[in-house]
């Protein structure tokens, strides 16, 4: 059986990268797989979160899933802290994963930066919690953006070592699902930096809560170069900002970059940017409107999360029971 698991951190400012790299794919995978989608609040607290903001962001992240088209009847939507199996399995995986493996994680190095000694221990072992998220459901396929690839390789390593150490084929070796024309959306201000929630500049990202005016304003201000667009994707080499905008256009329009350049090749950004704005507003405005509507009805969103947590626990708890037995721990 195929089962999808993926997660998004409720750290505020969900943006176009989260949508095109992940959430939109979550929606599409519902036709064909059993899907479990998690708001990973335990991952969020690996860096400081204001408690009231965290609670609000958790609800907003779930509401974004719903607004984007994840159907809570078909898919399981819940937040991580409600299902104890995640933290419990993560501890066991902390004892399976090797220090050397975690030392190689580029995301830890980026996030901890020069403050390494002052980073939380949680930030360091973040990837074992992520492996626990996925494997508590024995998920087989994990849709993510490009930046999560290394974490998924670690998940495979943990599953493999667990199976090997205990001499049992218990955990599946997961397949990452990284697809679409925008698996790595870059900052609108800097084609070398990923579009990110934590970027200090609001102009660097299009938030899923942005209104039409701010979307248009940010695209107008997006960094570009003076050359016209090329006639094929080969001509985008060395033009990171142009490549990013073409990728965003293609993803939003559900077309290939080639197809977009067949239309816009030879034309300048003065033509391309207004077309991109119009498209982005057409795709994102209905989601923002639905998100606003849902945020005005917090009782409904919370009821989805509570019902989802029950369904999630019904899958994860028996897996954890088996793990306890395999490892020789007391019955749960
Ligand atoms: P997070 O919350 O940073 O991002 C959520 C999803 O959005 C994708 N993404 C992007 N895709 C394209 N371009 C971008 N600029 C961009 N920025 C973010 C991410 O790749 C991700 O798919 N560790 C994860 C959350 C997590 C998880 C899991 C994912 C926890 N447990 C289990 C999968 C399975 C994270 O921090 O994602």
PDB file of C-alpha atoms and ligand atoms in Angstrom, residues 5-11 14-23 26 38 40 43 80 107 111 126 129-131 133-134 142-149 151-152 155 182-187 193-197, ligand 1:
ATOM      1  CA  UNK A   5       3.117  11.791   4.665  1.00  0.00           C
ATOM      2  CA  UNK A   6       4.305  15.367   4.683  1.00  0.00           C
ATOM      3  CA  UNK A   7       4.604  18.263   7.104  1.00  0.00           C
ATOM      4  CA  UNK A   8       4.834  22.040   7.196  1.00  0.00           C
ATOM      5  CA  UNK A   9       6.140  24.134  10.085  1.00  0.00           C
ATOM      6  CA  UNK A  10       3.706  26.637  11.580  1.00  0.00           C
ATOM      7  CA  UNK A  11       6.306  29.351  11.867  1.00  0.00           C
ATOM      8  CA  UNK A  14       3.638  30.566   4.514  1.00  0.00           C
ATOM      9  CA  UNK A  15       4.766  31.658   1.067  1.00  0.00           C
ATOM     10  CA  UNK A  16       4.717  30.874  -2.615  1.00  0.00           C
ATOM     11  CA  UNK A  17       7.647  28.440  -2.220  1.00  0.00           C
ATOM     12  CA  UNK A  18       5.707  26.394   0.342  1.00  0.00           C
ATOM     13  CA  UNK A  19       2.731  26.394  -1.999  1.00  0.00           C
ATOM     14  CA  UNK A  20       4.421  25.510  -5.289  1.00  0.00           C
ATOM     15  CA  UNK A  21       7.082  23.229  -3.792  1.00  0.00           C
ATOM     16  CA  UNK A  22       4.813  21.347  -1.412  1.00  0.00           C
ATOM     17  CA  UNK A  23       1.200  22.236  -0.577  1.00  0.00           C
ATOM     18  CA  UNK A  26      -0.222  17.632  -1.423  1.00  0.00           C
ATOM     19  CA  UNK A  38       0.829  17.370   9.492  1.00  0.00           C
ATOM     20  CA  UNK A  40       4.698  20.209  12.663  1.00  0.00           C
ATOM     21  CA  UNK A  43       9.575  21.174  14.827  1.00  0.00           C
ATOM     22  CA  UNK A  80       2.085  16.906  15.513  1.00  0.00           C
ATOM     23  CA  UNK A 107      20.044  22.828   7.209  1.00  0.00           C
ATOM     24  CA  UNK A 111      20.040  27.635  10.740  1.00  0.00           C
ATOM     25  CA  UNK A 126      15.307  17.829  14.166  1.00  0.00           C
ATOM     26  CA  UNK A 129      11.859  13.794  14.647  1.00  0.00           C
ATOM     27  CA  UNK A 130      11.183  14.205  10.943  1.00  0.00           C
ATOM     28  CA  UNK A 131      12.030  10.535  10.338  1.00  0.00           C
ATOM     29  CA  UNK A 133       6.883  11.729  11.644  1.00  0.00           C
ATOM     30  CA  UNK A 134       7.103   9.775   8.441  1.00  0.00           C
ATOM     31  CA  UNK A 142       6.986  12.046   0.904  1.00  0.00           C
ATOM     32  CA  UNK A 143       6.241  15.164  -1.174  1.00  0.00           C
ATOM     33  CA  UNK A 144       8.601  18.045  -0.327  1.00  0.00           C
ATOM     34  CA  UNK A 145      10.523  20.903  -1.898  1.00  0.00           C
ATOM     35  CA  UNK A 146      14.131  20.395  -2.951  1.00  0.00           C
ATOM     36  CA  UNK A 147      15.514  21.745   0.360  1.00  0.00           C
ATOM     37  CA  UNK A 148      14.234  18.718   2.313  1.00  0.00           C
ATOM     38  CA  UNK A 149      16.003  16.121   0.196  1.00  0.00           C
ATOM     39  CA  UNK A 151      16.545  15.071   5.511  1.00  0.00           C
ATOM     40  CA  UNK A 152      14.695  12.389   3.558  1.00  0.00           C
ATOM     41  CA  UNK A 155      15.123   9.098   7.066  1.00  0.00           C
ATOM     42  CA  UNK A 182       9.151  25.162  -8.871  1.00  0.00           C
ATOM     43  CA  UNK A 183      10.783  22.695  -6.476  1.00  0.00           C
ATOM     44  CA  UNK A 184      13.082  25.452  -5.248  1.00  0.00           C
ATOM     45  CA  UNK A 185      11.536  28.913  -5.411  1.00  0.00           C
ATOM     46  CA  UNK A 186      14.135  31.623  -4.854  1.00  0.00           C
ATOM     47  CA  UNK A 187      13.888  34.998  -3.105  1.00  0.00           C
ATOM     48  CA  UNK A 193      18.812  32.691  -1.754  1.00  0.00           C
ATOM     49  CA  UNK A 194      15.825  30.418  -1.203  1.00  0.00           C
ATOM     50  CA  UNK A 195      12.445  32.088  -0.668  1.00  0.00           C
ATOM     51  CA  UNK A 196      12.066  31.678   3.073  1.00  0.00           C
ATOM     52  CA  UNK A 197       9.767  32.462   5.990  1.00  0.00           C
TER      53      UNK A 197
HETATM   54  P1  LIG B   1       9.067  23.838   5.914  1.00  0.00           P
HETATM   55  O1  LIG B   1       7.991  24.148   6.888  1.00  0.00           O
HETATM   56  O2  LIG B   1      10.304  24.670   5.929  1.00  0.00           O
HETATM   57  O3  LIG B   1       8.492  23.905   4.443  1.00  0.00           O
HETATM   58  C1  LIG B   1       7.307  23.201   4.093  1.00  0.00           C
HETATM   59  C2  LIG B   1       7.437  22.646   2.682  1.00  0.00           C
HETATM   60  O4  LIG B   1       7.676  23.719   1.754  1.00  0.00           O
HETATM   61  C3  LIG B   1       8.823  23.426   0.975  1.00  0.00           C
HETATM   62  N1  LIG B   1       9.527  24.685   0.692  1.00  0.00           N
HETATM   63  C4  LIG B   1       9.867  25.105  -0.538  1.00  0.00           C
HETATM   64  N2  LIG B   1       9.677  24.558  -1.754  1.00  0.00           N
HETATM   65  C5  LIG B   1      10.121  25.241  -2.822  1.00  0.00           C
HETATM   66  N3  LIG B   1      10.752  26.456  -2.740  1.00  0.00           N
HETATM   67  C6  LIG B   1      10.972  27.034  -1.524  1.00  0.00           C
HETATM   68  N4  LIG B   1      11.576  28.225  -1.440  1.00  0.00           N
HETATM   69  C7  LIG B   1      10.516  26.352  -0.355  1.00  0.00           C
HETATM   70  N5  LIG B   1      10.552  26.639   0.966  1.00  0.00           N
HETATM   71  C8  LIG B   1       9.949  25.606   1.581  1.00  0.00           C
HETATM   72  C9  LIG B   1       9.673  22.527   1.863  1.00  0.00           C
HETATM   73  O5  LIG B   1      10.579  21.763   1.092  1.00  0.00           O
HETATM   74  C10 LIG B   1       8.630  21.681   2.537  1.00  0.00           C
HETATM   75  O6  LIG B   1       8.241  20.594   1.705  1.00  0.00           O
HETATM   76  N6  LIG B   1      11.314  19.853   7.861  1.00  0.00           N
HETATM   77  C11 LIG B   1      10.167  20.277   7.102  1.00  0.00           C
HETATM   78  C12 LIG B   1       8.838  19.918   7.720  1.00  0.00           C
HETATM   79  C13 LIG B   1       8.665  18.496   8.088  1.00  0.00           C
HETATM   80  C14 LIG B   1       8.433  17.430   7.188  1.00  0.00           C
HETATM   81  C15 LIG B   1       8.280  16.268   8.005  1.00  0.00           C
HETATM   82  C16 LIG B   1       8.336  17.335   5.800  1.00  0.00           C
HETATM   83  C17 LIG B   1       8.658  17.976   9.345  1.00  0.00           C
HETATM   84  N7  LIG B   1       8.413  16.643   9.295  1.00  0.00           N
HETATM   85  C18 LIG B   1       8.050  15.026   7.446  1.00  0.00           C
HETATM   86  C19 LIG B   1       8.097  16.081   5.259  1.00  0.00           C
HETATM   87  C20 LIG B   1       7.955  14.943   6.060  1.00  0.00           C
HETATM   88  C21 LIG B   1      10.231  21.784   6.971  1.00  0.00           C
HETATM   89  O7  LIG B   1      10.830  22.462   7.761  1.00  0.00           O
HETATM   90  O8  LIG B   1       9.457  22.290   5.989  1.00  0.00           O
END
